[in-house]
Coordinates of C-alpha atoms (C1' of nucleotides) in Angstrom, one line a residue:
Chain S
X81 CA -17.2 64.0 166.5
X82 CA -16.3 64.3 162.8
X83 CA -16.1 67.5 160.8
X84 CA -19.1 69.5 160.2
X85 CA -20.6 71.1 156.9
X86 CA -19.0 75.2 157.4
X87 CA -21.5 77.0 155.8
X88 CA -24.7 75.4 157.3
X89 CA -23.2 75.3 160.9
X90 CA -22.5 79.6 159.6
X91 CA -26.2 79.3 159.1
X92 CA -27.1 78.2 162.0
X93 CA -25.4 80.9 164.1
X94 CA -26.7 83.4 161.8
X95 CA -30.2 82.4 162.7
X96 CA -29.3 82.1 166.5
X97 CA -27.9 85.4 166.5
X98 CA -31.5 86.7 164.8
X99 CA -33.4 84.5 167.6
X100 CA -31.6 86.4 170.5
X101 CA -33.0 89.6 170.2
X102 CA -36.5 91.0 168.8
X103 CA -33.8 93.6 166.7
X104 CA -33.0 93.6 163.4
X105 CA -29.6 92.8 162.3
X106 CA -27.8 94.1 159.2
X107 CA -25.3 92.0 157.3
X108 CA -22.4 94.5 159.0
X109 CA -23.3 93.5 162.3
X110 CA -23.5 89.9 161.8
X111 CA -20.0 89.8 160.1
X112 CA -18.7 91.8 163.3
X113 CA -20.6 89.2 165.7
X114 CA -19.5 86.3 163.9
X115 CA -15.7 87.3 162.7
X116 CA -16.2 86.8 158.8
X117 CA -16.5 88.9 155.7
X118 CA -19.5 90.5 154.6
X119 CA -19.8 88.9 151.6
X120 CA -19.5 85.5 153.0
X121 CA -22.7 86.5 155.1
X122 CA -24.4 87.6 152.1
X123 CA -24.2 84.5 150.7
X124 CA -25.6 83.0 153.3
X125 CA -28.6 85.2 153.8
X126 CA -29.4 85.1 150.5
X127 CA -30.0 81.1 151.0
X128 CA -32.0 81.6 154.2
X129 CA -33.9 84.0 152.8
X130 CA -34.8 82.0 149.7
X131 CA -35.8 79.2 151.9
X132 CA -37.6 81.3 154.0
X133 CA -36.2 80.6 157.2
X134 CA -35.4 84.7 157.3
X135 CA -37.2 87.5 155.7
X136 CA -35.2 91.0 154.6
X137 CA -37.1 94.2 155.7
X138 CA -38.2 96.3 152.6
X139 CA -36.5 99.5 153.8
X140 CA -33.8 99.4 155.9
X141 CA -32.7 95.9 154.1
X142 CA -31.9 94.1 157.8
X143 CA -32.7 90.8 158.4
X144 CA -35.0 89.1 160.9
X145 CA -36.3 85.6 161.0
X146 CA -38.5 84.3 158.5
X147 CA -42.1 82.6 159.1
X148 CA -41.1 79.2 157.8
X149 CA -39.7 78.7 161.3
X150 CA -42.3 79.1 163.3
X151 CA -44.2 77.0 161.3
X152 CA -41.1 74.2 161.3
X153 CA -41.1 74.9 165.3
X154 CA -45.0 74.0 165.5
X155 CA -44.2 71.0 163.5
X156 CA -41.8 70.1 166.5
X157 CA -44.3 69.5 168.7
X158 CA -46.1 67.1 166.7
X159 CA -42.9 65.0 166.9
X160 CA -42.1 65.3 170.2
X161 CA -43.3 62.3 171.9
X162 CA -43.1 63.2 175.5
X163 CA -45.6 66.7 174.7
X164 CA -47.8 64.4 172.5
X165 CA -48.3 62.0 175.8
X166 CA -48.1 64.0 177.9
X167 CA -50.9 66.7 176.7
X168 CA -53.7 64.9 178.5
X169 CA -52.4 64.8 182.1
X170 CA -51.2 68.6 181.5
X171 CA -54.8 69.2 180.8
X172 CA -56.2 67.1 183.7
X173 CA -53.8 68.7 186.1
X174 CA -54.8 72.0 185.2
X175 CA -58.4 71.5 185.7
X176 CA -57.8 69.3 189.1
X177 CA -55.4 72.4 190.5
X178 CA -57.5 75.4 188.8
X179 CA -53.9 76.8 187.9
X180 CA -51.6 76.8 184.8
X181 CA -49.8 73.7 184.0
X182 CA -46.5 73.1 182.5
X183 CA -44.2 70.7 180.7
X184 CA -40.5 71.6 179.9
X185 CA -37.1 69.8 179.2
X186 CA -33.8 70.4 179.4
X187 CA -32.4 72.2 176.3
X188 CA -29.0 74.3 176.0
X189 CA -28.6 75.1 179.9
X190 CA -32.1 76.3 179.8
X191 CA -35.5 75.0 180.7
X192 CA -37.6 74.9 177.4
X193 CA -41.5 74.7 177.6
X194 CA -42.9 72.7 175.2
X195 CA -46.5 72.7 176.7
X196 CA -48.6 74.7 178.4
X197 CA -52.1 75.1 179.9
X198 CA -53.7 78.3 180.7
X199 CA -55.2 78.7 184.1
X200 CA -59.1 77.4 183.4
X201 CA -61.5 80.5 184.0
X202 CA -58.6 83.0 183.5
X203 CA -57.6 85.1 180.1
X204 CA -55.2 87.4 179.4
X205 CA -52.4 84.6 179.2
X206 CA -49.6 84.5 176.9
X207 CA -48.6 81.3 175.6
X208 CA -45.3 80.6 176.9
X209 CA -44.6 77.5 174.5
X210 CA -40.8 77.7 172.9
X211 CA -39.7 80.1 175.6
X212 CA -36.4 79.5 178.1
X213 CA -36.7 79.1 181.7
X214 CA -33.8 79.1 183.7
X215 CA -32.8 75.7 185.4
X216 CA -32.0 77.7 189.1
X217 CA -34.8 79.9 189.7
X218 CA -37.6 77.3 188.1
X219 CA -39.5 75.0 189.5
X220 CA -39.3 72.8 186.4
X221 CA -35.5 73.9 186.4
X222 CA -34.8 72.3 190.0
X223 CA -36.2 69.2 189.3
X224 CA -34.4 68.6 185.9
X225 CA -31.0 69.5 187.7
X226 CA -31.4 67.3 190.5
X227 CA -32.1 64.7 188.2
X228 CA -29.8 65.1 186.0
X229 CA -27.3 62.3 185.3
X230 CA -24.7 65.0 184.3
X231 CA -25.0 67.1 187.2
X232 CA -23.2 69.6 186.1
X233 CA -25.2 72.5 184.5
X234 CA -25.2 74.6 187.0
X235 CA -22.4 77.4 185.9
X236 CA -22.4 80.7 188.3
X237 CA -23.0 83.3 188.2
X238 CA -26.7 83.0 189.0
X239 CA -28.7 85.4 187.5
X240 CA -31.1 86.8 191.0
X241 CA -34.2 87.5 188.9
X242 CA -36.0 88.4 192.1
X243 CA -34.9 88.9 196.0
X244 CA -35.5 85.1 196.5
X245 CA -33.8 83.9 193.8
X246 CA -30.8 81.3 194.9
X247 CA -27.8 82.9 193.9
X248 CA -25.2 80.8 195.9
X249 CA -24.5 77.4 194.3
X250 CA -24.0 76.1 197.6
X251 CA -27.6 76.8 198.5
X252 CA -28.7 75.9 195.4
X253 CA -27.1 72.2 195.9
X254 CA -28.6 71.8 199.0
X255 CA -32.4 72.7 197.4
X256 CA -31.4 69.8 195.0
X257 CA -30.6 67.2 197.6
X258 CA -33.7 67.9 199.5
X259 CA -35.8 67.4 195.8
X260 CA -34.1 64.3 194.8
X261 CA -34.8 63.3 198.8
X262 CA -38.8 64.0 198.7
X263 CA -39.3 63.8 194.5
X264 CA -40.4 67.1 193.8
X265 CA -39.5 70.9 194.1
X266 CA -41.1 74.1 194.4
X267 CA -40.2 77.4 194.0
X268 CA -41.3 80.6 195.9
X269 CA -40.8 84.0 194.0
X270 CA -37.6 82.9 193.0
X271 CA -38.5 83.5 189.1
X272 CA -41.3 86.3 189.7
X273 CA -42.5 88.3 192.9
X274 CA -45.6 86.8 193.8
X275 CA -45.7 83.5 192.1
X276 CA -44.9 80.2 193.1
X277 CA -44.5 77.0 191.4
X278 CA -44.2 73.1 192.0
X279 CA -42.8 70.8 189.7
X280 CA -42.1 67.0 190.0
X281 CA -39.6 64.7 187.1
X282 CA -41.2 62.6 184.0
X283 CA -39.1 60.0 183.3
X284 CA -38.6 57.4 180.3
X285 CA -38.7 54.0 180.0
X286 CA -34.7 53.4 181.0
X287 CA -35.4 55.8 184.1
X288 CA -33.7 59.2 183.0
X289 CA -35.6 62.1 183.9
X290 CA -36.4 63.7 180.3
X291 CA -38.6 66.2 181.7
X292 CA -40.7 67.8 184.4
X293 CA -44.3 69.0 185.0
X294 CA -45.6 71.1 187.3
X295 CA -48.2 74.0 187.9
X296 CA -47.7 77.6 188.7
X297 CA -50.3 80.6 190.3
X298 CA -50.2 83.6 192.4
X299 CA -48.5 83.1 196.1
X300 CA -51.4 83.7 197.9
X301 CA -53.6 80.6 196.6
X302 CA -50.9 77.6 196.7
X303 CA -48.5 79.4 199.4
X304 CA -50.9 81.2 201.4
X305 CA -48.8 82.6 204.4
X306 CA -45.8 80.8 203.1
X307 CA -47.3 77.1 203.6
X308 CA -47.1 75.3 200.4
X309 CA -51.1 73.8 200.2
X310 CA -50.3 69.9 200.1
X311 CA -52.5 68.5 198.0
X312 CA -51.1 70.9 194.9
X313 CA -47.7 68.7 195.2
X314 CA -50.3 65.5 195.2
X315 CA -51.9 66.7 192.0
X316 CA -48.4 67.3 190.6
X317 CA -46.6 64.1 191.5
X318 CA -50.0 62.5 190.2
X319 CA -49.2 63.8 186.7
X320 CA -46.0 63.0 186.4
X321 CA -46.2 59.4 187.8
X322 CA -49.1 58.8 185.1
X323 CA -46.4 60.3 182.7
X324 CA -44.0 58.3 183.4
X325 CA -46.0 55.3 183.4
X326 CA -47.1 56.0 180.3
X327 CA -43.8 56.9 178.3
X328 CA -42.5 53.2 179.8
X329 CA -45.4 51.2 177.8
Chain Q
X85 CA -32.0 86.0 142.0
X86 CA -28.3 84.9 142.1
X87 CA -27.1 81.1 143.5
X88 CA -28.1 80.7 146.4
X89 CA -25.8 77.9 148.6
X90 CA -26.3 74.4 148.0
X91 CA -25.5 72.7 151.5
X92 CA -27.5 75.2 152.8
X93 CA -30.6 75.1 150.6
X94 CA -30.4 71.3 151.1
X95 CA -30.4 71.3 154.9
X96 CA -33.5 73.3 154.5
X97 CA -35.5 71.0 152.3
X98 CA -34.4 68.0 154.9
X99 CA -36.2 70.0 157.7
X100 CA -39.0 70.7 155.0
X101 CA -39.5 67.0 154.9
X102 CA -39.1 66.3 158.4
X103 CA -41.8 68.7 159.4
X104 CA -44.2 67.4 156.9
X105 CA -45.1 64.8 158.9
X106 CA -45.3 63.3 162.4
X107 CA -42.9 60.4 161.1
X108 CA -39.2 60.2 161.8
X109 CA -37.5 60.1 158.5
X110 CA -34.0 57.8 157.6
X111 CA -30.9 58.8 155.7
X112 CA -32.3 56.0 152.9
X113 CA -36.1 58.0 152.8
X114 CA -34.2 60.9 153.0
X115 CA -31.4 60.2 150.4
X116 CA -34.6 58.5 148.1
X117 CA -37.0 61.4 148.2
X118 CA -34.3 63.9 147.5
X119 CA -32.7 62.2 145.0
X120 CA -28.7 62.9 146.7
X121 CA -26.4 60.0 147.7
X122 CA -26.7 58.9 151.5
X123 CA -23.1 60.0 152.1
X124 CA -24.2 63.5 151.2
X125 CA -27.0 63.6 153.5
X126 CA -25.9 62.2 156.4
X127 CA -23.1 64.8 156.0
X128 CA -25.5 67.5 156.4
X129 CA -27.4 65.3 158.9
X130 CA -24.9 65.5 161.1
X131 CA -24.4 68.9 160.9
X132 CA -28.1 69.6 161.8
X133 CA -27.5 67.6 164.7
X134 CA -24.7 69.1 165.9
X135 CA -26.7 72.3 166.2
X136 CA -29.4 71.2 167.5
X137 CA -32.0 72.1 164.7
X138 CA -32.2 67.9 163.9
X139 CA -32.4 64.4 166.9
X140 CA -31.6 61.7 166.1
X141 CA -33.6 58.5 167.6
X142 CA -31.1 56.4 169.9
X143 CA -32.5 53.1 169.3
X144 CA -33.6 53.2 165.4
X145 CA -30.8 55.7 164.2
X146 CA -33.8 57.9 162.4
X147 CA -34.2 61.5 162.9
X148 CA -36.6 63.8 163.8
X149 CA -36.4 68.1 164.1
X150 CA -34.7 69.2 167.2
X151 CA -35.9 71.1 170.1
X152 CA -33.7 74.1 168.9
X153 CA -36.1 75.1 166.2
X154 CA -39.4 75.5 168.8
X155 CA -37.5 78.0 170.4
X156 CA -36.6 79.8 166.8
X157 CA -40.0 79.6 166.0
X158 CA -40.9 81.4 169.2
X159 CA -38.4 83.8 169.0
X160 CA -40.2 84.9 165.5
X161 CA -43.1 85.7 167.1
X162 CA -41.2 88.3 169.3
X163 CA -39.9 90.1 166.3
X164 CA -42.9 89.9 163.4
X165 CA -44.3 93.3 164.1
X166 CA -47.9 92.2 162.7
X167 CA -48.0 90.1 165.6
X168 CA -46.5 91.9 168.3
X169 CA -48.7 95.0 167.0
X170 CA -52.1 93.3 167.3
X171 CA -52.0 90.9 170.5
X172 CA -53.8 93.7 172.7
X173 CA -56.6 93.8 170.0
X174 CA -56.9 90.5 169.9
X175 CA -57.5 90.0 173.1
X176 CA -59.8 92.7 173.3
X177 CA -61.8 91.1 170.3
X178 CA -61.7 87.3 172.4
X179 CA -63.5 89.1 175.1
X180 CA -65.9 91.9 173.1
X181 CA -67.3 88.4 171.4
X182 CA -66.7 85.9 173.8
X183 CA -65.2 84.0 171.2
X184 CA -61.8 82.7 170.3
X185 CA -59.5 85.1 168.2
X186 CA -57.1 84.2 165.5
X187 CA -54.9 86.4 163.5
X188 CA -52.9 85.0 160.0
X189 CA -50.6 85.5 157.5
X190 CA -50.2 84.5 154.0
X191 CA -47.3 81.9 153.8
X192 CA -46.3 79.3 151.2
X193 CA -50.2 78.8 149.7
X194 CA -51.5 78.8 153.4
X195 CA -52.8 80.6 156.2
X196 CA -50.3 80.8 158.9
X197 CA -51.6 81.2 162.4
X198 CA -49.6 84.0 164.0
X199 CA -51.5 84.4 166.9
X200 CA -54.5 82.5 169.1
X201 CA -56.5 83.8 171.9
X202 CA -58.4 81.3 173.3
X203 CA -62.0 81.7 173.5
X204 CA -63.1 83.3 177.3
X205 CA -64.2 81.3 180.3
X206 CA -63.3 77.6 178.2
X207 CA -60.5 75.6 178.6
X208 CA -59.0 72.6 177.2
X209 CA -58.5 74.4 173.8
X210 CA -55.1 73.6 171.7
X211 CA -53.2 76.6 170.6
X212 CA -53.0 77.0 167.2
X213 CA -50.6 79.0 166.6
X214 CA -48.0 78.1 163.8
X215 CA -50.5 75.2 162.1
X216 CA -51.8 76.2 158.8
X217 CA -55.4 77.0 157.8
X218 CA -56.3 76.4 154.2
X219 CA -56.8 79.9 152.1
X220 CA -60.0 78.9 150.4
X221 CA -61.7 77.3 152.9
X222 CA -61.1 79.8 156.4
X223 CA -62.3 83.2 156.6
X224 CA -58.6 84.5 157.5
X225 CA -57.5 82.9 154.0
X226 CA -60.7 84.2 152.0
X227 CA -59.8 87.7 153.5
X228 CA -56.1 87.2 152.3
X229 CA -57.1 85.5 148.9
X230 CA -59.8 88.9 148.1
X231 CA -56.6 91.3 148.8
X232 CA -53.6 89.3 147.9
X233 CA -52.4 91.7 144.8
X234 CA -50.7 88.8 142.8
X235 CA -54.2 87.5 143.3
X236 CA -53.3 83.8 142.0
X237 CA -52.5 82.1 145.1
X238 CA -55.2 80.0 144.1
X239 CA -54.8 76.8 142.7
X240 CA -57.2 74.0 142.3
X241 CA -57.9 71.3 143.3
X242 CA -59.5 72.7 146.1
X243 CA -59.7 70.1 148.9
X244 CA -63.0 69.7 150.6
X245 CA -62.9 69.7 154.2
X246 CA -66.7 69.0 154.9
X247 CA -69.6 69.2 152.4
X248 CA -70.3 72.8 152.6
X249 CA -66.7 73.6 151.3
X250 CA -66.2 75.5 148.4
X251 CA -64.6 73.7 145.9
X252 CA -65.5 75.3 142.4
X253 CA -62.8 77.9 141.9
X254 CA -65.8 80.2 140.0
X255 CA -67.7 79.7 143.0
X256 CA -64.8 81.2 145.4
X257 CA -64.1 83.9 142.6
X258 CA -67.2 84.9 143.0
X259 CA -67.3 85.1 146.9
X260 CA -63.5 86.4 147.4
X261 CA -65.4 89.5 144.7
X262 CA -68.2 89.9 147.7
X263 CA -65.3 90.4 150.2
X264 CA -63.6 92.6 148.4
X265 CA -67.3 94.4 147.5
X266 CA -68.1 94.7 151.9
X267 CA -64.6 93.9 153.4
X268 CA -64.9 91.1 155.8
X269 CA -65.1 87.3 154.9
X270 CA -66.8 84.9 156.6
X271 CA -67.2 81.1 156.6
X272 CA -69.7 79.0 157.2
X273 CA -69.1 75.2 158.3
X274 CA -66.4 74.8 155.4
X275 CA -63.7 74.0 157.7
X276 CA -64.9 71.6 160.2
X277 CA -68.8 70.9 160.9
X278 CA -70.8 73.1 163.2
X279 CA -68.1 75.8 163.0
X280 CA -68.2 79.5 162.0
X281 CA -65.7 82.0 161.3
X282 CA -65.4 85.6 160.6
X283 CA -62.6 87.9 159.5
X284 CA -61.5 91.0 158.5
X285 CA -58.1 92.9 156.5
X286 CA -55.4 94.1 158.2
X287 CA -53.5 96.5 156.0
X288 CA -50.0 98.0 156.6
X289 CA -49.0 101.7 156.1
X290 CA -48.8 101.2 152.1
X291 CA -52.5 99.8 152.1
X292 CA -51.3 96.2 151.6
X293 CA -53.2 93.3 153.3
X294 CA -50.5 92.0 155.3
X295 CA -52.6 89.6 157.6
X296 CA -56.3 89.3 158.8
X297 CA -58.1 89.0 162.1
X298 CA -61.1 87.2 162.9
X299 CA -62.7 85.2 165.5
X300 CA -64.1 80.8 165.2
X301 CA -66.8 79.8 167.3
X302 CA -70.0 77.3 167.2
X303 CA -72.6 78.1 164.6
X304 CA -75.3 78.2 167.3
X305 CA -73.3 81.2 169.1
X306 CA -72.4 83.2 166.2
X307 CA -75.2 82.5 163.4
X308 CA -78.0 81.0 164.6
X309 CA -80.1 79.3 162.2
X310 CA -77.6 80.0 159.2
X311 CA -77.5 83.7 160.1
X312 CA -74.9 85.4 161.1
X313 CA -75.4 88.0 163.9
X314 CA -73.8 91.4 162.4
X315 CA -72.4 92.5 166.0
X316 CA -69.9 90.0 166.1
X317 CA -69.0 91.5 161.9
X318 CA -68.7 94.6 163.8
X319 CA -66.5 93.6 166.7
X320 CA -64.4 92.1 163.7
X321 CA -64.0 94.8 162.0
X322 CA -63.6 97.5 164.6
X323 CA -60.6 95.6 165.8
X324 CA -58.9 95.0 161.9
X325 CA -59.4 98.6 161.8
X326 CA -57.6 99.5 165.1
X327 CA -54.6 97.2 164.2
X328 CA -54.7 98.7 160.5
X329 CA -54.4 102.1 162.2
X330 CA -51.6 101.3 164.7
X331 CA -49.3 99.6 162.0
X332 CA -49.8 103.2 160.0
X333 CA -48.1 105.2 162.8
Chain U
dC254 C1' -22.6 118.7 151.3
dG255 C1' -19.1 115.3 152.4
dA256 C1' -17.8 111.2 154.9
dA257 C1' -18.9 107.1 156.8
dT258 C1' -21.5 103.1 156.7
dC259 C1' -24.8 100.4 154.7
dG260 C1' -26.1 96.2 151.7
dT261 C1' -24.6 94.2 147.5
dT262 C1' -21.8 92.5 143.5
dC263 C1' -18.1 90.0 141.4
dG264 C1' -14.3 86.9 139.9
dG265 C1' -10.1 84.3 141.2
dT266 C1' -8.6 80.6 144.1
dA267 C1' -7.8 76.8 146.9
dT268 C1' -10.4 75.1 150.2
dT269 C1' -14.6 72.6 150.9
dG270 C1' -17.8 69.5 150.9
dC271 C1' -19.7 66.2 147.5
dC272 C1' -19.8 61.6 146.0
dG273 C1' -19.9 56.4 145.6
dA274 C1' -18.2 52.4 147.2
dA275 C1' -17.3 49.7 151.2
dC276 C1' -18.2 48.7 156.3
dG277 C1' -20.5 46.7 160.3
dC278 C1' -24.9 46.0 162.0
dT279 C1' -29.7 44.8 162.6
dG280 C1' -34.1 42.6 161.7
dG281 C1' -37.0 39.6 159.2
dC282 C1' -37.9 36.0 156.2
dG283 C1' -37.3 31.5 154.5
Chain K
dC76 C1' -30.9 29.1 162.5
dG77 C1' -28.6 31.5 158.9
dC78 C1' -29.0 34.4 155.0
dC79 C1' -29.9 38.6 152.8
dA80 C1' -31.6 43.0 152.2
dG81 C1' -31.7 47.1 154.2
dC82 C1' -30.1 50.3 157.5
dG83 C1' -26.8 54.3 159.3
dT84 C1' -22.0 55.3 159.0
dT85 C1' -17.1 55.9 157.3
dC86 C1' -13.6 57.3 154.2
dG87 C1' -10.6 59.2 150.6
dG88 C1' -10.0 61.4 146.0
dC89 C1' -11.4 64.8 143.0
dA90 C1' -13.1 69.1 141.3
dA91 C1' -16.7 71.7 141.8
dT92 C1' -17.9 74.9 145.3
dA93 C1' -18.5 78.4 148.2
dC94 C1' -15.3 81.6 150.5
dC95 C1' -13.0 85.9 150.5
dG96 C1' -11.7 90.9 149.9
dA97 C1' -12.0 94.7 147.3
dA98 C1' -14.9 97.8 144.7
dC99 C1' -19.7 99.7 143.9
dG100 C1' -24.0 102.6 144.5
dA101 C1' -27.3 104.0 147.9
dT102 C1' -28.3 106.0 152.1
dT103 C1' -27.7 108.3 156.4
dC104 C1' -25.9 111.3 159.6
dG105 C1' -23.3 115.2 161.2

DNA sequence: CGAATCGTTCGGTATTGCCGAACGCTGGCG
DNA sequence: CGCCAGCGTTCGGCAATACCGAACGATTCG
């Protein structure tokens, strides 16, 4: 772990500071946030905005992230090879499951989606691609921690984003065991009240679990009554099987 | 228009290059094409990497951009007003016409697609959003082209996408005047065969064209027989109008 | 109308990161 | 089977580089 180039790692932070919030930052608050001198930050702004990767609003003269990078993000998923295989079974297990399908990996002690399938015959979707989900209170979450040769991203607290949310990391371990014992997880208004997700692991050609697929809908059509409907975690195991058979050619 | 920072300009144009393509680029391509010693770059390589913006491939030692930027990328689209202004619109235009909606920005000679609504009651469409569309032949970029004030974003040679696309710069002069003349754009089977598009100004509080919405859909749908069914010009236009309006407040 | 805070400029300084040669390694060709 | 050309990486010396802090207008808020 050598040294690291100061003012592009400053960059960096700068541009993760912008990400975290849909406000504007102004150079004052970003040398308070980051513990250096205005004009240092200057500096540095000046660069990313040249480059593009942050744009300067015309009146109040804050900063916000530029449009370069959502084009450089968009150019991420041409490179990613486990979205570019995996596109076609996201596709197919949307239309066998008449739900939304999704693909995420594990990035920075979050979940991030890198594809995802509307719900066929349904609008009014936002596109979730590039968003966080959290590893606890995910389906796609649970199976990327249980599979995870580190094992250890789980850091309490645990953020209860519903009542059903598992906050105790006991609890939480014990979910785990029971997906690495049966292959797949699911998760019941843990994340949002009234839907319900199943998720099972893709894994590469050495047998790590790089990522995990799975659907999600409304409570009452995969859970009615509580009862997970079978043949969802069929379609879902399905997918990622093919995945995985396919990342190991 | 000071100095700007050199590591930091030249981390940029490394992610520049590795989002120009699909392929995973070495420190030699790298250090070739840029005209810097290897030592230099892989300085600044391993700086990337170390926050995440950069991968590198295990086995071949090449790299490729890193999953941190997807999630920058999407964090843009939470703050760039345009965007978060006009998605109810947009939607609202997908289902008026029944057809997909698409809303861009000017960026770097291009059309950036900022937002994507997928067309109603069809699935298995590929978001868009973040991918470029070519100003002279999409009827987002003829819209931008007709009100860009600089008004020489153009520069030939203009590349010809299918046999109908407009490639004689006096020929789009003369078209872009027509937009300006009835304000909407539309085009016809430029882009790709046996698709139509139609779009329309979005102007900020100081009258600037700061984006455009339209909608892209078969030629049988929306101009049977080579002519184009002025409800859908409407629909078009009724929503640029309503986005033009809310960005005024 | 003043005071506080904003984004920006600027020049001295020593710290920073650039450079080029050398290293071990891999893969392909003879 | 062995050579060579190319790869990604390391390293240390040198000086160019980018950091810093104080000062400057502009703007905003009380």
């Amino acid at each position: 772990m050598g040294d690291t180039i100061q003012s592009v790692e400053r960059a960096a932070a700068i541009l993760r500071l912008l990400a975290s919030g849909p406000r504007q930052l102004g150079v004052a608050e970003l040398a308070r946030a980051l513990g250096l001198p205005k004009g240092t930050l200057h500096g540095i702004l000046r660069t990313l905005v040249h480059v593009g990767f942050v744009e300067q609003d015309d009146t109040t003269g804050k900063y916000r992230l530029g449009a370069t990078l959502l084009h450089l993000g968009s150019s991420y998923l041409d490179v990613n090879e486990l979205r570019t295989r995996s596109i076609n079974w996201a596709d197919a297990l949307a239309g066998r499951s008449r739900e939304s399908a999704w693909i995420g990996t594990p990035h920075e002690g979050h979940v991030l989606v890198i594809h995802h399938v509307f719900r066929p015959d349904d609008s009014m979707q936002t596109l979730q691609v590039g968003t966080y989900l959290p590893l606890h209170a995910s389906a796609l979450g649970k199976v990327l921690l249980a599979y995870d040769p580190y094992g250890e991203s789980i850091t309490p607290p645990l953020q209860a984003h519903t009542k059903r949310t598992l906050t105790d990391p006991a609890r939480l371990e014990a979910e785990l065991a029971q997906v690495r014992a049966r292959g797949w997880a699911a998760e019941m208004e843990e994340l949002t009240e009234g839907e319900v997700a199943i998720a099972a692991p893709i894994r590469d050609a050495r047998g790590l679990a790089v990522g995990a697929i799975g659907i999600r809908g409304a409570v009452e059509r995969l859970a009615p009554g509580g009862d997970l409907h079978m043949e969802f975690v069929s379609y879902v195991r399905d997918a990622a099987r093919a995945i995985t058979r396919d990342l190991a050619r």
